[in-house]
XYZ file of C-alpha atoms in Angstrom:
749
model
C 25.346 -29.775 -9.250
C 25.512 -31.064 -5.432
C 22.055 -30.024 -3.431
C 23.497 -29.385 0.051
C 20.462 -28.553 1.269
C 16.368 -28.224 0.632
C 13.265 -27.418 1.487
C 9.808 -26.953 0.203
C 10.656 -23.108 -0.969
C 14.323 -23.120 -1.820
C 17.334 -25.100 -2.827
C 20.657 -24.551 -2.103
C 23.554 -26.032 -4.414
C 26.809 -26.179 -4.832
C 28.226 -26.319 -8.378
C 31.666 -25.428 -10.205
C 32.152 -21.918 -12.160
C 31.802 -23.836 -15.643
C 28.213 -24.620 -14.692
C 26.640 -21.679 -13.523
C 25.815 -20.855 -17.340
C 23.227 -23.853 -17.401
C 22.233 -22.933 -13.825
C 20.918 -19.671 -15.356
C 19.051 -21.436 -18.101
C 16.594 -22.519 -15.499
C 13.831 -20.116 -15.363
C 13.812 -19.391 -11.655
C 14.723 -16.993 -9.416
C 18.601 -17.602 -8.219
C 21.138 -15.819 -6.276
C 24.452 -16.551 -4.743
C 24.849 -17.632 -1.208
C 26.967 -14.627 0.431
C 30.192 -16.220 1.768
C 31.470 -13.377 3.674
C 30.578 -11.960 6.994
C 27.909 -9.839 7.049
C 28.437 -5.931 7.981
C 25.931 -4.876 10.938
C 24.360 -1.929 10.640
C 21.123 -1.796 13.074
C 21.010 2.265 12.800
C 18.077 3.828 11.405
C 18.549 5.807 8.270
C 18.205 9.351 9.011
C 16.181 10.584 5.799
C 15.300 14.367 4.544
C 11.620 14.593 5.382
C 8.601 14.429 2.333
C 7.690 18.046 2.052
C 6.641 19.158 -1.546
C 9.009 21.138 -2.998
C 8.471 22.903 -6.653
C 11.496 21.911 -7.983
C 10.773 18.354 -7.685
C 7.513 18.797 -8.969
C 9.263 20.247 -12.386
C 11.243 17.256 -12.133
C 8.730 14.841 -12.053
C 6.298 16.800 -14.954
C 9.163 16.337 -17.317
C 9.382 12.411 -17.290
C 7.937 11.624 -20.361
C 6.688 8.131 -21.571
C 8.239 8.504 -24.884
C 11.471 8.760 -23.859
C 11.344 6.105 -21.229
C 10.110 3.845 -23.804
C 12.839 4.832 -26.285
C 15.265 3.638 -23.842
C 14.019 0.251 -23.609
C 13.527 0.209 -27.624
C 17.312 0.798 -28.056
C 18.498 -1.433 -25.713
C 16.193 -4.213 -26.811
C 17.616 -3.742 -30.283
C 21.002 -5.375 -28.903
C 19.084 -8.842 -29.383
C 20.801 -10.032 -26.706
C 22.476 -8.399 -23.221
C 23.909 -11.509 -22.044
C 26.726 -10.220 -19.620
C 29.767 -12.093 -21.672
C 28.577 -10.903 -25.084
C 29.775 -8.163 -27.185
C 26.565 -6.710 -27.649
C 26.050 -6.063 -23.801
C 29.631 -4.193 -23.941
C 28.045 -2.400 -26.660
C 24.983 -1.484 -24.368
C 27.542 -0.553 -21.914
C 29.003 2.104 -24.152
C 25.545 3.447 -25.079
C 24.792 4.020 -21.585
C 27.690 5.745 -20.984
C 27.201 8.159 -23.705
C 23.928 8.927 -22.249
C 25.410 9.394 -18.741
C 27.952 11.851 -20.514
C 25.098 13.918 -22.720
C 22.638 14.321 -19.670
C 25.279 16.061 -17.846
C 27.249 13.785 -15.813
C 30.299 15.302 -14.017
C 32.193 11.843 -14.307
C 31.258 8.674 -16.020
C 33.495 5.549 -16.056
C 33.371 1.881 -16.722
C 34.182 -0.422 -13.590
C 35.049 -3.718 -14.210
C 34.503 -6.450 -11.742
C 34.857 -9.963 -13.322
C 36.618 -11.325 -16.476
C 34.910 -11.734 -19.573
C 31.752 -9.761 -18.549
C 30.827 -6.538 -19.579
C 31.543 -3.328 -17.052
C 29.586 -1.429 -14.753
C 28.391 1.818 -15.886
C 28.666 4.576 -13.043
C 27.747 8.405 -13.558
C 28.119 10.760 -10.583
C 26.688 14.159 -10.324
C 28.912 16.088 -7.571
C 26.727 17.972 -5.372
C 27.415 21.608 -4.143
C 28.206 20.655 -0.428
C 31.833 19.685 -1.812
C 31.372 16.496 0.458
C 31.536 12.906 -1.605
C 29.575 11.532 1.399
C 26.796 10.795 1.560
C 25.810 10.236 -1.436
C 22.147 8.468 -3.177
C 22.008 5.825 -6.024
C 19.522 4.594 -8.320
C 20.436 1.638 -10.467
C 19.100 -1.170 -12.605
C 20.909 -4.195 -14.400
C 21.086 -3.916 -17.905
C 22.466 -7.498 -18.907
C 19.786 -9.996 -19.600
C 19.621 -13.678 -20.510
C 17.385 -16.435 -22.414
C 18.689 -19.289 -24.095
C 19.252 -17.428 -27.183
C 17.594 -13.942 -28.390
C 17.183 -11.969 -24.973
C 15.705 -8.572 -25.684
C 15.189 -8.423 -21.683
C 12.597 -5.205 -22.477
C 11.171 -5.960 -18.647
C 14.044 -7.425 -17.252
C 15.928 -5.475 -17.162
C 15.914 -2.396 -19.685
C 12.827 -0.984 -17.853
C 14.939 -0.615 -14.421
C 17.748 0.848 -16.624
C 15.319 3.438 -18.616
C 14.108 4.616 -14.979
C 18.053 5.229 -14.191
C 18.201 7.223 -17.373
C 15.004 9.494 -17.328
C 15.899 10.300 -13.854
C 19.897 11.229 -15.218
C 17.786 13.237 -17.904
C 15.256 14.963 -15.938
C 17.756 16.064 -13.411
C 20.226 17.350 -15.476
C 19.288 21.170 -14.977
C 18.936 21.272 -11.404
C 21.686 21.107 -8.627
C 21.764 19.189 -5.775
C 23.596 19.378 -2.442
C 24.328 15.815 -2.072
C 26.203 13.374 -4.725
C 24.068 11.579 -6.711
C 24.996 8.370 -8.905
C 23.593 6.601 -11.852
C 24.680 3.108 -11.915
C 24.051 0.361 -14.397
C 24.981 -3.261 -13.216
C 26.101 -5.722 -15.484
C 26.475 -10.007 -14.373
C 23.602 -9.534 -12.012
C 21.820 -12.794 -14.057
C 24.781 -14.391 -13.119
C 24.558 -14.070 -9.524
C 25.344 -10.101 -8.941
C 28.366 -10.001 -9.665
C 28.553 -6.347 -10.697
C 26.660 -5.046 -7.458
C 28.622 -6.926 -5.236
C 32.172 -5.664 -6.346
C 30.600 -1.952 -5.898
C 29.046 -2.687 -2.886
C 32.314 -4.159 -1.340
C 34.555 -1.462 -2.417
C 32.062 1.080 -0.928
C 32.264 -0.704 2.257
C 35.983 -0.736 1.720
C 36.483 2.797 1.168
C 34.238 3.389 3.839
C 31.276 4.820 1.478
C 28.561 6.472 3.329
C 25.033 5.848 1.310
C 21.953 7.702 2.139
C 19.999 4.744 0.356
C 20.039 2.566 -2.832
C 16.843 2.945 -5.214
C 17.292 -0.308 -7.532
C 14.491 -0.888 -9.769
C 14.516 -4.515 -11.671
C 11.087 -5.363 -13.712
C 8.788 -2.888 -14.172
C 7.199 -2.846 -17.407
C 4.733 -5.799 -17.081
C 1.460 -5.438 -15.583
C -0.733 -8.415 -15.250
C -3.787 -6.883 -13.782
C -4.760 -3.291 -12.792
C -4.762 -1.211 -10.669
C -0.869 -2.580 -10.482
C 1.209 -1.733 -7.265
C 4.960 -1.620 -7.135
C 6.408 -3.984 -4.699
C 9.318 -2.926 -2.706
C 11.246 -5.811 -1.076
C 12.576 -4.986 1.976
C 14.754 -6.395 4.877
C 13.261 -6.695 8.174
C 16.810 -6.855 9.998
C 20.074 -5.697 9.170
C 19.880 -3.378 7.650
C 16.332 -1.842 8.913
C 15.209 -0.966 5.832
C 11.629 -0.903 6.231
C 11.585 2.974 6.850
C 13.341 4.095 3.498
C 10.503 1.663 2.479
C 7.773 3.596 4.036
C 10.032 7.149 3.093
C 9.527 5.833 -0.350
C 6.156 4.917 -0.167
C 5.516 8.669 1.027
C 7.776 10.167 -1.775
C 5.594 8.715 -4.382
C 1.936 9.488 -2.655
C 3.044 12.958 -2.642
C 4.300 13.480 -6.247
C 2.673 10.442 -8.221
C -0.145 7.821 -8.279
C 1.999 5.420 -7.953
C 0.654 2.521 -5.323
C 3.425 1.038 -3.080
C 3.510 -2.244 -1.502
C 5.907 -3.146 1.267
C 7.403 -6.781 0.720
C 9.034 -7.861 4.020
C 11.783 -10.889 3.924
C 14.475 -12.087 6.415
C 16.805 -12.234 3.364
C 16.578 -12.250 -0.181
C 19.128 -11.165 -2.394
C 17.571 -11.846 -5.972
C 18.619 -8.854 -7.379
C 21.128 -5.803 -7.045
C 19.533 -4.574 -3.601
C 20.964 -7.809 -1.812
C 24.774 -6.785 -1.834
C 24.207 -3.486 -0.685
C 22.227 -5.239 2.613
C 25.233 -7.767 2.949
C 27.325 -4.581 2.875
C 25.157 -2.944 5.876
C 23.460 -0.076 3.144
C 19.902 0.506 3.312
C 18.555 -0.665 0.053
C 14.768 -2.220 -1.562
C 14.069 -3.639 -4.665
C 10.968 -2.739 -6.643
C 9.646 -4.968 -8.677
C 6.225 -5.115 -10.647
C 5.364 -8.610 -8.664
C 7.490 -10.635 -6.328
C 8.081 -13.418 -7.485
C 7.927 -12.167 -10.806
C 4.672 -13.276 -12.483
C 5.798 -12.272 -16.207
C 5.119 -15.160 -18.178
C 7.926 -13.821 -20.834
C 10.587 -13.638 -17.798
C 13.700 -15.001 -19.210
C 12.428 -15.528 -22.515
C 12.744 -14.417 -25.876
C 9.252 -13.005 -25.283
C 10.433 -10.269 -22.955
C 10.115 -7.400 -25.615
C 8.189 -4.542 -26.254
C 4.477 -5.457 -26.190
C 4.655 -8.939 -24.691
C 7.182 -9.041 -21.443
C 7.252 -5.405 -21.804
C 3.310 -4.388 -21.661
C 2.786 -1.375 -19.774
C 4.615 2.009 -20.496
C 2.511 4.291 -18.543
C 3.032 2.100 -15.657
C 7.004 1.967 -15.847
C 6.585 5.772 -16.884
C 4.766 6.569 -13.219
C 6.892 4.134 -11.131
C 9.970 6.450 -13.055
C 8.562 9.388 -11.784
C 8.388 8.002 -8.061
C 11.781 6.916 -8.754
C 12.966 10.876 -9.728
C 11.323 12.388 -6.970
C 12.745 9.662 -4.215
C 16.646 10.199 -5.594
C 15.983 14.039 -6.163
C 14.635 14.317 -2.304
C 17.784 12.366 -1.235
C 19.973 14.880 -3.217
C 18.258 17.613 -1.754
C 17.946 20.387 -4.623
C 19.653 23.780 -4.705
C 17.184 26.831 -5.638
C 18.590 28.794 -8.347
C 19.071 32.710 -7.834
C 15.691 33.585 -7.817
C 12.362 33.509 -5.827
C 10.666 30.123 -6.175
C 7.391 30.091 -4.356
C 5.485 26.669 -3.866
C 2.986 25.190 -1.506
C 4.117 24.109 1.561
C 1.458 23.026 3.826
C -2.720 23.556 4.256
C -4.630 23.691 7.758
C -8.549 23.091 7.406
C -10.594 24.871 9.799
C -13.937 23.545 10.365
C -15.199 25.707 13.292
C -18.553 26.133 11.361
C -18.951 22.490 11.188
C -18.490 19.966 13.591
C -15.040 20.944 14.676
C -12.994 17.788 14.304
C -10.327 19.177 12.554
C -11.239 17.366 9.367
C -13.189 18.162 6.314
C -16.439 15.975 6.680
C -19.177 15.626 3.991
C -21.330 18.465 3.746
C -19.248 21.191 5.667
C -17.694 24.240 4.893
C -14.378 24.870 5.510
C -11.766 27.767 5.419
C -8.154 25.994 4.200
C -5.116 27.833 5.346
C -2.352 27.463 3.021
C 1.359 28.077 3.545
C 3.566 29.072 1.112
C 7.556 28.799 1.328
C 10.037 30.789 -0.978
C 12.476 27.839 -1.626
C 14.484 30.432 -3.677
C 17.410 32.733 -2.735
C 15.685 35.808 -3.666
C 12.531 37.726 -1.851
C 9.769 37.418 -3.595
C 7.420 40.594 -3.039
C 3.621 41.172 -3.499
C 2.832 37.546 -3.486
C -0.962 36.536 -4.150
C -2.331 33.311 -4.954
C -5.579 31.877 -6.646
C -6.853 28.284 -6.125
C -9.413 26.429 -8.751
C -10.887 22.583 -8.937
C -12.997 21.100 -11.089
C -14.079 18.536 -8.747
C -17.935 18.070 -8.957
C -18.341 17.788 -5.019
C -16.787 21.360 -4.185
C -18.099 24.542 -4.196
C -15.700 27.250 -3.847
C -16.711 30.434 -2.546
C -13.625 32.684 -1.718
C -10.536 31.498 -4.014
C -7.973 34.180 -3.881
C -5.572 35.374 -0.735
C -2.856 37.948 -0.288
C 0.580 36.517 1.253
C 2.107 39.724 1.032
C 6.256 39.518 0.623
C 8.212 36.330 1.331
C 12.014 36.748 2.380
C 14.275 33.265 1.058
C 13.880 30.333 2.724
C 11.123 31.820 4.568
C 6.811 31.311 4.883
C 4.074 32.872 5.018
C 0.265 32.296 5.391
C -2.613 32.985 3.494
C -3.693 36.350 5.133
C -7.112 35.371 3.937
C -8.594 31.717 4.140
C -10.176 30.061 1.074
C -13.431 29.262 1.700
C -15.379 26.033 0.329
C -17.950 23.528 0.779
C -18.237 20.087 0.602
C -21.584 18.513 -1.035
C -23.487 16.014 1.535
C -23.077 12.993 -0.859
C -19.461 13.285 -1.245
C -17.754 9.827 -0.709
C -15.509 9.074 2.396
C -11.946 9.473 1.604
C -12.350 11.652 -1.552
C -9.258 13.481 -2.815
C -10.038 16.798 -4.147
C -7.313 18.178 -6.230
C -6.618 21.783 -6.522
C -4.644 23.844 -8.633
C -3.133 27.088 -7.388
C -1.407 29.601 -9.466
C 0.852 31.823 -7.836
C 2.378 35.183 -8.634
C 4.698 37.714 -7.191
C 6.468 41.075 -8.768
C 8.957 39.091 -10.018
C 7.437 35.788 -11.520
C 4.656 33.467 -11.598
C 4.389 29.646 -10.977
C 1.810 26.756 -11.250
C 1.465 23.996 -8.178
C -0.848 21.651 -7.208
C -2.414 20.140 -3.541
C -5.065 17.937 -2.199
C -7.441 17.949 0.432
C -9.082 15.186 1.609
C -12.983 15.164 2.654
C -14.128 12.421 5.424
C -10.817 10.833 6.658
C -10.920 7.449 8.332
C -9.147 7.232 11.778
C -8.423 4.072 13.144
C -11.741 4.319 15.136
C -13.728 5.047 11.911
C -15.334 1.388 10.091
C -14.308 0.293 6.689
C -16.560 0.445 3.511
C -16.577 -1.731 0.972
C -15.362 -0.480 -2.582
C -14.757 0.679 -5.055
C -18.365 1.483 -6.109
C -20.249 3.724 -4.357
C -22.361 4.185 -1.716
C -20.664 1.516 -0.061
C -22.998 -1.432 1.045
C -20.944 -3.544 3.552
C -18.648 -1.631 6.624
C -16.068 -3.333 8.630
C -16.149 -2.148 12.616
C -13.527 -3.009 15.094
C -13.831 -3.374 18.676
C -12.340 -0.214 18.939
C -14.803 1.739 16.815
C -16.560 2.540 20.082
C -18.030 5.866 18.573
C -20.129 3.894 16.694
C -23.232 1.786 17.723
C -22.432 -1.520 15.595
C -18.994 -1.398 16.945
C -18.761 -5.555 17.927
C -17.288 -6.927 21.477
C -14.910 -9.053 21.735
C -16.512 -12.832 22.701
C -14.812 -15.720 21.737
C -17.376 -18.620 21.135
C -15.324 -22.122 21.783
C -16.612 -24.996 19.797
C -13.829 -27.608 19.673
C -15.926 -30.204 22.031
C -19.573 -29.314 20.545
C -18.460 -28.723 16.688
C -18.134 -30.901 13.731
C -14.432 -31.483 12.595
C -13.448 -30.910 8.602
C -11.051 -33.462 7.632
C -8.466 -31.938 5.137
C -6.967 -34.780 3.097
C -4.744 -32.071 1.760
C -3.356 -28.966 3.338
C -5.171 -26.729 0.526
C -8.625 -28.471 0.389
C -11.838 -26.654 0.805
C -15.033 -28.251 2.050
C -18.492 -27.629 1.395
C -20.523 -27.184 4.385
C -24.583 -27.359 4.198
C -26.255 -24.976 5.978
C -27.797 -26.398 9.234
C -31.302 -26.726 9.509
C -32.936 -23.837 10.791
C -30.297 -21.559 10.024
C -31.521 -20.585 6.816
C -29.882 -19.180 3.806
C -27.045 -16.917 3.829
C -27.850 -13.838 1.972
C -24.433 -12.191 0.568
C -24.338 -8.608 -1.898
C -28.096 -9.818 -2.385
C -27.263 -13.286 -3.648
C -28.967 -16.051 -1.627
C -26.595 -19.631 -0.481
C -27.733 -22.527 0.872
C -24.087 -23.782 1.273
C -20.571 -22.122 2.453
C -17.173 -23.600 0.991
C -14.568 -23.422 4.045
C -11.255 -23.517 2.820
C -8.183 -25.026 4.720
C -6.515 -21.500 3.712
C -8.246 -19.493 6.360
C -11.400 -18.266 3.696
C -15.016 -19.184 3.613
C -16.445 -18.578 0.202
C -20.404 -18.602 -0.181
C -22.228 -21.634 -1.969
C -20.156 -24.589 -3.853
C -16.759 -23.368 -4.561
C -13.985 -26.033 -3.867
C -11.272 -24.161 -6.388
C -7.827 -24.288 -4.145
C -6.668 -20.987 -3.441
C -3.804 -21.064 -0.805
C -1.644 -17.446 -2.597
C -3.428 -14.377 -1.139
C -4.098 -11.028 -2.967
C -5.403 -7.626 -2.169
C -9.109 -7.003 -2.994
C -10.718 -6.832 -4.906
C -8.851 -9.176 -7.118
C -10.286 -11.431 -9.976
C -7.699 -13.871 -8.868
C -9.315 -13.849 -5.488
C -12.334 -16.607 -4.634
C -15.548 -15.023 -5.532
C -18.518 -14.151 -2.692
C -15.912 -14.919 -0.038
C -14.925 -13.700 3.603
C -11.508 -14.117 4.402
C -10.372 -14.497 8.120
C -6.625 -14.955 7.672
C -6.251 -16.016 3.780
C -3.045 -17.480 3.945
C -0.987 -20.655 3.202
C -2.232 -22.536 6.032
C -2.154 -26.395 7.715
C -4.380 -27.855 9.650
C -3.594 -31.158 8.215
C -0.172 -30.837 10.464
C -1.813 -29.332 13.341
C -4.858 -27.806 14.436
C -8.152 -28.088 13.172
C -11.557 -26.692 11.425
C -14.692 -27.124 13.538
C -18.303 -25.297 12.273
C -21.247 -25.413 14.596
C -24.931 -24.306 14.584
C -25.396 -21.956 17.776
C -28.971 -21.694 17.189
C -29.672 -19.899 20.880
C -27.714 -17.075 19.545
C -28.831 -17.518 16.047
C -25.416 -18.064 14.334
C -22.941 -20.291 12.494
C -19.662 -20.768 13.898
C -16.414 -21.767 11.959
C -13.160 -21.900 14.016
C -9.952 -22.208 12.993
C -8.078 -24.072 15.981
C -4.551 -23.416 16.707
C -4.028 -24.101 12.445
C -0.506 -23.752 11.646
C 1.145 -21.996 8.634
C 2.536 -24.311 6.243
C 5.989 -22.379 6.655
C 7.080 -22.181 9.365
C 4.462 -24.761 10.563
C 5.333 -24.077 14.706
C 3.477 -20.709 14.357
C -0.063 -21.019 14.765
C -3.487 -19.291 14.499
C -6.917 -19.190 16.651
C -9.616 -16.832 14.955
C -13.315 -17.851 13.743
C -15.864 -16.633 11.291
C -19.500 -16.120 12.501
C -22.424 -15.758 10.284
C -25.476 -14.615 12.111
C -28.861 -15.933 10.468
C -31.158 -13.508 8.724
C -33.423 -12.865 11.907
C -30.861 -10.260 12.983
C -29.956 -8.970 9.511
C -30.416 -5.207 8.830
C -32.916 -3.868 6.656
C -30.925 -4.788 3.325
C -31.415 -8.576 4.569
C -27.681 -9.358 4.052
C -26.385 -11.329 6.753
C -23.916 -9.866 9.733
C -20.777 -11.220 9.780
C -18.001 -11.272 12.413
C -14.623 -12.218 12.679
C -12.898 -12.987 15.879
C -9.073 -13.841 16.581
C -7.888 -14.902 19.719
C -4.526 -14.756 18.711
C -2.458 -12.774 16.641
C 1.186 -14.425 16.003
C 1.997 -13.484 12.205
C -0.412 -11.684 10.315
C 2.410 -10.433 7.632
C 1.375 -12.554 4.489
C -2.373 -12.818 5.074
C -5.518 -11.034 3.607
C -8.510 -9.992 5.809
C -11.696 -9.010 4.446
C -14.813 -9.906 2.149
C -15.345 -10.182 -1.649
C -18.663 -9.822 -3.824
C -19.417 -12.571 -6.206
C -18.360 -10.442 -9.149
C -15.176 -9.916 -7.987
C -15.119 -6.486 -8.080
C -16.322 -4.821 -4.572
C -14.545 -5.821 -1.773
C -13.530 -5.034 1.873
C -9.227 -5.109 2.047
C -8.577 -4.812 5.933
C -5.037 -6.012 5.384
C -2.950 -7.194 2.663
C 0.612 -8.305 3.455
C 0.937 -6.239 6.809
C -0.740 -3.184 5.112
C -3.780 -1.803 6.590
C -6.643 0.065 4.845
C -7.514 3.865 6.237
C -9.912 3.103 9.646
C -8.610 -0.559 10.029
C -7.620 -1.558 13.412
C -4.513 -3.701 13.659
C -5.023 -7.813 13.810
C -3.954 -8.191 17.370
C -5.267 -11.058 20.444
C -9.030 -10.305 21.214
C -9.767 -8.256 18.329
C -13.295 -8.607 16.756
C -14.494 -7.148 13.508
C -18.284 -6.716 12.146
C -18.949 -6.787 8.418
C -22.567 -5.188 8.274
C -24.522 -3.858 5.411
C -25.417 -0.617 7.674
C -23.524 1.962 8.445
C -26.001 4.151 11.312
C -26.267 1.832 14.121
C -29.924 2.218 14.008
C -31.072 -1.374 14.350
C -35.067 -0.808 13.425
C -35.723 1.763 10.236
C -39.204 2.445 12.233
C -39.729 5.994 13.362
C -40.802 5.913 17.312
C -43.841 8.055 17.625
C -43.608 11.585 19.862
C -45.229 10.169 23.144
C -44.554 13.477 24.996
C -46.698 16.654 24.703
C -45.221 19.811 23.039
C -45.154 21.417 26.641
C -42.481 18.980 27.535
C -40.242 20.060 24.686
C -37.464 22.809 25.065
C -35.961 24.668 21.961
C -32.348 23.354 21.680
C -33.148 19.848 23.954
C -34.011 16.472 23.122
C -36.485 14.807 25.750
C -36.174 11.468 27.256
C -38.686 9.852 29.076
C -37.097 7.664 31.879
C -38.826 4.624 30.898
C -37.048 4.961 27.237
C -33.774 4.900 29.000
C -31.231 2.400 29.141
C -27.411 2.513 30.048
C -25.427 3.519 26.821
C -28.410 5.425 25.442
C -26.504 7.984 22.910
C -27.624 10.098 19.867
C -25.724 9.345 16.676
C -25.209 11.533 13.281
C -26.154 9.844 10.013
C -22.916 8.610 9.468
C -23.083 6.571 12.718
C -20.757 8.683 14.678
C -21.995 8.828 18.535
C -22.290 12.823 19.131
C -23.561 12.712 22.622
C -24.323 10.602 25.390
C -27.783 10.566 26.171
C -29.505 11.026 29.977
C -33.051 10.662 31.349
C -35.180 14.088 31.114
C -33.797 16.893 29.189
C -30.670 16.448 27.084
C -29.037 20.215 25.397
C -28.307 19.641 21.995
C -28.332 23.367 20.877
C -24.758 22.912 20.224
C -25.162 20.413 17.399
C -25.665 21.701 13.326
C -29.377 20.882 12.418
C -30.065 17.837 10.746
C -31.043 14.209 11.618
C -29.960 12.277 14.416
C -30.404 8.595 15.428
C -31.319 7.693 19.248
C -30.017 4.440 20.211
C -31.172 2.680 23.132
C -29.073 -0.699 23.395
C -28.277 -3.772 20.771
C -31.757 -4.266 19.905
C -33.751 -0.982 20.502
C -32.217 1.768 18.087
C -35.482 3.084 17.524
C -36.344 7.315 17.408
C -35.454 9.206 14.495
C -34.764 12.832 15.821
C -35.379 16.384 13.795
C -34.235 19.004 14.848
């Protein structure tokens, strides 16, 4: 081939048609360059709301792992599904027969490229009587390897999701048309999908969205996430991926991560993008890390190694396609859960269910059917050890077709005081009417995090480190941005390679760093935006989520990305002895690609004289710029690589984490409450000066900003000198915060 252009990541080739098969043999991701004008579509997609629907719940529950595995096993038995082979054409016929058996109203072959197996298209007609708009689920059924090509993961797995969706949706009717498509010629350069998408555009087809699944059966490490490869600009696919994530969260346990790209067309979503349609590619890892990719080892047990995870992806796919199709209720009542509302007026009345709080829960049911449900009642149950139910049954009266009703009596319950934050409680709901009965479920979260809440480490409980943003102003531990410029007085680290790690001995007078209880006398500063405790010189520029065994151990990640201080910028460190801190500054450091984008941020370790009771050092991250942070990891990880705070990973923020922005500060500290001293201040006032339901604060003890905090570190009252009325607060233990260094009194009402 002739190399037209190349850079560090991509190589553009011009070659004859006869050389394409030789190119395919290279174990690399490949796609053809689109040589036609792109169809512009900058309109936001109008997607149906994500509301729990009992019909869709039934479909999801009917997805069977043994069924998914049977499809992969059958397709693998063709030995090779090379797109031009007879066995690939035989596989196409088998898929066609499955679509017919699973109730498609129309099934046909779509021939696209001479010598190649055809696309297989199954259509379910909607009750609306209009062929547009319609929704698509697809996967390519051709495979590639130099000889034997079982293609279990790539891509019998995606076809299995498409077939299973067709099977479980067979008994139901939908308002919109649905299309189940198995594409061929993908390995040659998206031949089948390019042909279909171009014809759809020329026909004027309106497509709600394209759910393309390619390689969803290999798990390199749990918990695995489904990466949604999403186009940034034209068409605007971000909302579509966000919508799918919401569907997955509603109906499954699948973790989804949006992977934003400018233009990547290495699977069958690409031609739909080029023709102005909204689509994403659901894939186990992008780029693929499956070691059996395009080899004879891509078979069940090797390249396809986790059928349960593939099944979970399939459940999310079914839920999304069914939501797009809008299920039509059968001619009888169908009552299901719609939403819930928590009333915590007996607690702190913040609208959320917090640990230790008793709440009243009002549940709204909806009759999705076409016949009235009479005499409806519902009882709830849970096996959650943190929850005590006091009142578990309520009436609803009669519910007319398509109407809703709220529980006449609330469900009463209490959460244990030691319930972990963001603990999800699952309830089973048994609904009964004169006509029928139904079983459904719903979840409630105890201790929700707001963007103004700190982020704990995990997954263990209780947390040790917490991350406070500068906007967490309701907490005494929140930091204040105060940039420390060390370019003049600091020591520059001279990196010979853009991914080097340099070990720095802690300066005399600073003392050791204690991190998760371990003592360190050195730090290892990576050019790629992270600092590990101790001597750790392994290069690592490929960021991951946290915790992760692939990430550096015992490390702080301020902006873990592929950075390049050799090309532009510099890294300095300086011991600020007057303020008891070691400052490491990344001064206008360039990204590796594009190296025209720079970032300026710093990590500060405070010495043990300012450490909280645990003895672990306080850590500060500060950001002077925020020019990218779309492919970065921000957080910390312990030495076991199993406990971490992951504030940010590839554009997705943890609950409670504020977005990285200019003048953002994050404080990592092993203390939740904001009490800097554990000593209890003895009461210096006589009993005559105390009033029931009030707190007395002597003028001499008052400083500006003095406040009362609950044990979780939330500010509940700003204090003034003299008597402060606290009678409206629940009984318990509170802390008086009197400035940065003088949190002293423990007050018991």
